[in-house]
Amino acid sequence: MTQAESCAHLLRDAASDFLVDQAGTARLRGWIARPRPVERRLWRQTAELGWTGLLLRESLGGSGLPMADAVLLSEVAGRYLFAEPLVACAVMPALLLAAADAGENSELTARLAQTLVEGQRMLAVAWQEAPGELDAESPRCEVAGNRLTGRKCFVPGCESDAIVLVWARLGGEAAWVAVDAQGEGVRCIVEPAGLSSQTTLRFDQAPVLDTLALLRGDAARHALQRTLAGGRLALSGELVGLAAGALAQTLVHLRSRQQFDRTLGSFQTVQHRCVDLHIEIELARASLQQALALFDATSPAEISPATDAAICAAKARAGDAAVRVGREAVQLHGAMGFCDEVDIGLYLRAALHANAWLGGPVALRRRFATHSIDISHA
Amino acid sequence: MPENRNDWSDDEFRARFRAWLAEHYPDAWRQTDRRPFHRLRGEGLRECMRLLHAHGWRAPAWPREFGGMGLSFRKQWIYQQEWERAGGARTVEPGETHLAPTLFRHGTAAQRTHHLPRILRCDDLWVQGYSEPGAGSDLASLRTRAVRVGEHFIVNGQKIWTTQAAESTHVFALVRTGQPGQYPKKQQGISFLLIDLRSPGVRIRPILNLAGEDELCEVFFNDVRVPVADVVGEVDEGWAVAKSLLGHERLWLGSPAMAARALGIAQRLVHECGLAADLAVTDRLAQLQADLHDYRALYTRECDRVADLGVEPGPEASLLKVYVTELLQRIVQFSVDIAAEYGGQTGDLRLGDWTLDLHWPYMMARPGTIYAGCNEVQRDILAKTVLQLAPQRA
């Protein structure tokens, strides 16, 4: 076993133990059509475990671990239905702050990094302005005179006291600025989504923190790309975890539940469906690992077409797999699968949100295809 | 002994085999859009194998002591990739890929000395004689019988789906040698027998398939005499001898090459049919492209694992074959669907200056899900071994 592999094992085991002990699924029930707030006690605990600062380098108070570990952690989070916004409020802000570290406002960056590492307040990333957007190259939100005006949508983990990192236009170029959600001129409309929430933000002359941008121009644009790419990778990990968790739980059920004097799992039609679900998960894992190997979280350059294509394929596959496994797992659990008290429906609900967010399979595959990578040979 | 090409770096090996193929491999044997999964047979196969042999590229997986290249798994994989990249014909040569490994493990010194050089030179062309009319995926139900009389076995019965038997010289067959009622399990009492197809009492009948090819054959045995020395391994223990064949075969069966070739044609077809702006079409194409992309990642992961850890692929590797054979069928279905009325045309099709055949690959994509353990049986096995679901019958 290589050192990286044994570190990964340690991380996986520690994370699984923590989630099994501390993050039971009872907290996730009863929230249909109501936004479930972030479980702040749990969030602080994960911060103490170093999860929120996992990707930040040590000088910013983080652990400086590679992207592969963030993906691994996200997978464990999916498998055990952590359901707190690890990708949205830890992985993505960390990638953005890592890029901003070299930017023009290192003092603010350091303070935001500290907030992320401590986990007392949430950091939310607001980049999207319309449904189905994959990259938002030209934001309409605008900063003028150190005040932000515009609208952002589908922001997970945007608690009322969050600090929001906003993708906006500033003096004719793109920029990242930070805004206090509690400050004047900010209105949050929180909607229930998946097992938690997503927020629409309206900014009306909202003051920008420190009156300075974190990043501007090409550096800001590349940081957006990297934040989205890394977010998609980690979210793919979470989706793979959701799929694997739902299938594992289903297999346990099928091995034990008896009908017609035999276990459900001994019926061929059930077996074949499970094999197909297993194959989908293996494809998703393989696609994700390949995309991960191409992604360099630390490079300030643009994401290459081949890397972007691989990430799009991985997220599309992982999303399809998680939703399909979740859906079929409900069926394979029979009437119990339709009951709120069985966890299997939580997997499906979580998958629906994670699949839709940061690009659904159809849109991602269209983008994958536009890169027209030569697929005829390996 | 010729140079050991295992000593070359992987990159050098790849470059040199690629260059050799470009220089020496005849165009007539390459895949085309009329015959995208073209397979060599008979004299063509002999010529091809002899060409490889003459240049030291024959039998990549055999140990060098038996005249093979003795390549590491990774170099075998590179060999395979370069062959497919060059559009090399598919070959079925069970003498090299199945019988020889069996002889390495279970054969006597005399059997190895006699057969291996003849296989390398293609003096003998071997076919596999396992399936029977009543024993396909359920192979252990086979009934072809061999009764010992003195120093011979007398063989009676029938084999079917013996690929290319009509142009081959020998068959390695599984035959029942145990007495009725002698063993509790049907896998017992089977022997692995080497039979000369030119023996008196052997009759071969080619079977025309849905693509118009007649590679598959029926072979009838009527009092065929086979020397006792031509049993491989112990008498009545042939099931274990045959089972040990699998090994890397599970990986080669999962090669994405045919799907990639079919997808290349499908992509061009979208443009030739003027459908490049039709979202319903391009979304389906994008799905297939992403499927192949992801499948390649999975196939690479499995091959890497075998190459890096030096392990044999386990039963989990058969999911490769299950997925890729069905992917191929989805791709050829897509091509037929988008081609409108041309989708029903059999034989050559001309679109502008492009000549292709949609029907031939459509039909040639059928058997992949049937042979080497049909996909339904593979799913049964995966459910049991990988997902630990109980067998269907206690």
Coordinates of C-alpha atoms in Angstrom, one line a residue, chain A residues 247 251 254-255 262-263 265-268 270-276 278-280 282-287 289-290 306 309-311 313-314 317 320 362 365-366 368-369 373 375-378, chain B residues 81 84-86 260-261 263-264 267 279 282-283 286-287 289-298 300-302 319 322-323 326 375-377 379-380 382-384 386-392:
Chain A
L247 CA -27.2 -0.4 -3.1
L251 CA -28.5 -5.9 -0.7
L254 CA -32.6 -8.6 -0.2
R255 CA -30.3 -11.1 1.6
R262 CA -36.9 -17.9 -0.1
T263 CA -34.9 -14.7 0.1
G265 CA -32.2 -11.8 -3.4
S266 CA -32.5 -15.3 -4.8
F267 CA -34.9 -14.2 -7.5
Q268 CA -33.1 -13.9 -10.8
V270 CA -33.8 -9.1 -8.7
Q271 CA -30.3 -10.3 -9.0
H272 CA -29.9 -9.0 -12.6
R273 CA -31.2 -5.6 -11.7
C274 CA -28.7 -5.4 -8.8
V275 CA -25.9 -6.4 -11.1
D276 CA -26.8 -3.7 -13.5
H278 CA -23.5 -2.4 -9.5
I279 CA -22.1 -2.0 -13.0
E280 CA -23.3 1.6 -13.2
E282 CA -18.3 0.8 -11.1
L283 CA -18.5 2.9 -14.3
A284 CA -19.1 6.0 -12.2
R285 CA -16.2 5.2 -9.9
A286 CA -13.8 4.6 -12.8
S287 CA -15.0 7.7 -14.7
Q289 CA -11.0 8.4 -10.8
Q290 CA -10.0 9.1 -14.4
A306 CA -9.9 16.9 -22.0
A309 CA -14.8 16.6 -20.7
A310 CA -13.8 13.9 -18.2
I311 CA -15.3 15.8 -15.3
A313 CA -18.7 12.7 -18.1
A314 CA -18.0 11.7 -14.5
R317 CA -22.5 9.2 -14.8
D320 CA -27.5 9.0 -13.3
V362 CA -28.1 15.8 -20.3
R365 CA -23.1 15.2 -21.7
R366 CA -23.8 17.8 -24.3
F368 CA -18.8 16.6 -23.0
A369 CA -19.7 16.0 -26.6
I373 CA -12.5 14.2 -27.8
I375 CA -12.9 8.4 -28.6
S376 CA -12.0 6.0 -31.3
H377 CA -8.8 5.1 -29.6
A378 CA -7.6 4.9 -26.1
Chain B
Q81 CA -4.2 -1.8 -28.2
E84 CA -6.8 -2.6 -32.6
R85 CA -5.5 0.9 -33.3
A86 CA -4.1 -0.3 -36.6
A260 CA -15.2 2.1 -30.6
R261 CA -15.2 1.2 -34.2
L263 CA -19.2 4.4 -32.6
G264 CA -16.7 5.9 -35.1
Q267 CA -20.5 9.6 -35.5
L279 CA -30.8 17.4 -30.5
T282 CA -27.0 14.2 -30.8
D283 CA -28.2 13.7 -27.2
A286 CA -23.5 12.0 -26.6
Q287 CA -24.9 9.3 -24.2
Q289 CA -19.9 8.6 -26.4
A290 CA -20.0 9.1 -22.6
D291 CA -20.8 5.4 -22.1
L292 CA -17.8 4.4 -24.1
H293 CA -15.6 7.1 -22.4
D294 CA -16.6 5.8 -19.0
Y295 CA -16.3 2.2 -20.0
R296 CA -12.8 2.8 -21.2
A297 CA -12.0 4.2 -17.8
L298 CA -13.3 1.1 -16.2
T300 CA -8.3 0.6 -18.1
R301 CA -8.7 0.4 -14.3
E302 CA -9.2 -3.3 -14.4
L319 CA -19.0 -7.3 -15.8
V322 CA -21.6 -7.8 -20.0
Y323 CA -21.5 -4.1 -20.3
E326 CA -24.6 -4.5 -24.7
N375 CA -24.9 -12.2 -20.3
E376 CA -27.8 -13.6 -18.3
V377 CA -25.6 -16.4 -16.9
R379 CA -25.3 -11.7 -14.3
D380 CA -26.2 -14.8 -12.3
L382 CA -21.9 -11.7 -10.6
A383 CA -24.9 -11.6 -8.3
K384 CA -23.6 -14.7 -6.5
V386 CA -19.8 -10.1 -6.2
L387 CA -23.1 -9.1 -4.6
Q388 CA -23.3 -12.2 -2.4
L389 CA -26.9 -12.8 -3.3
A390 CA -28.1 -16.4 -2.7
P391 CA -28.2 -18.8 -5.6
Q392 CA -31.6 -19.2 -7.2

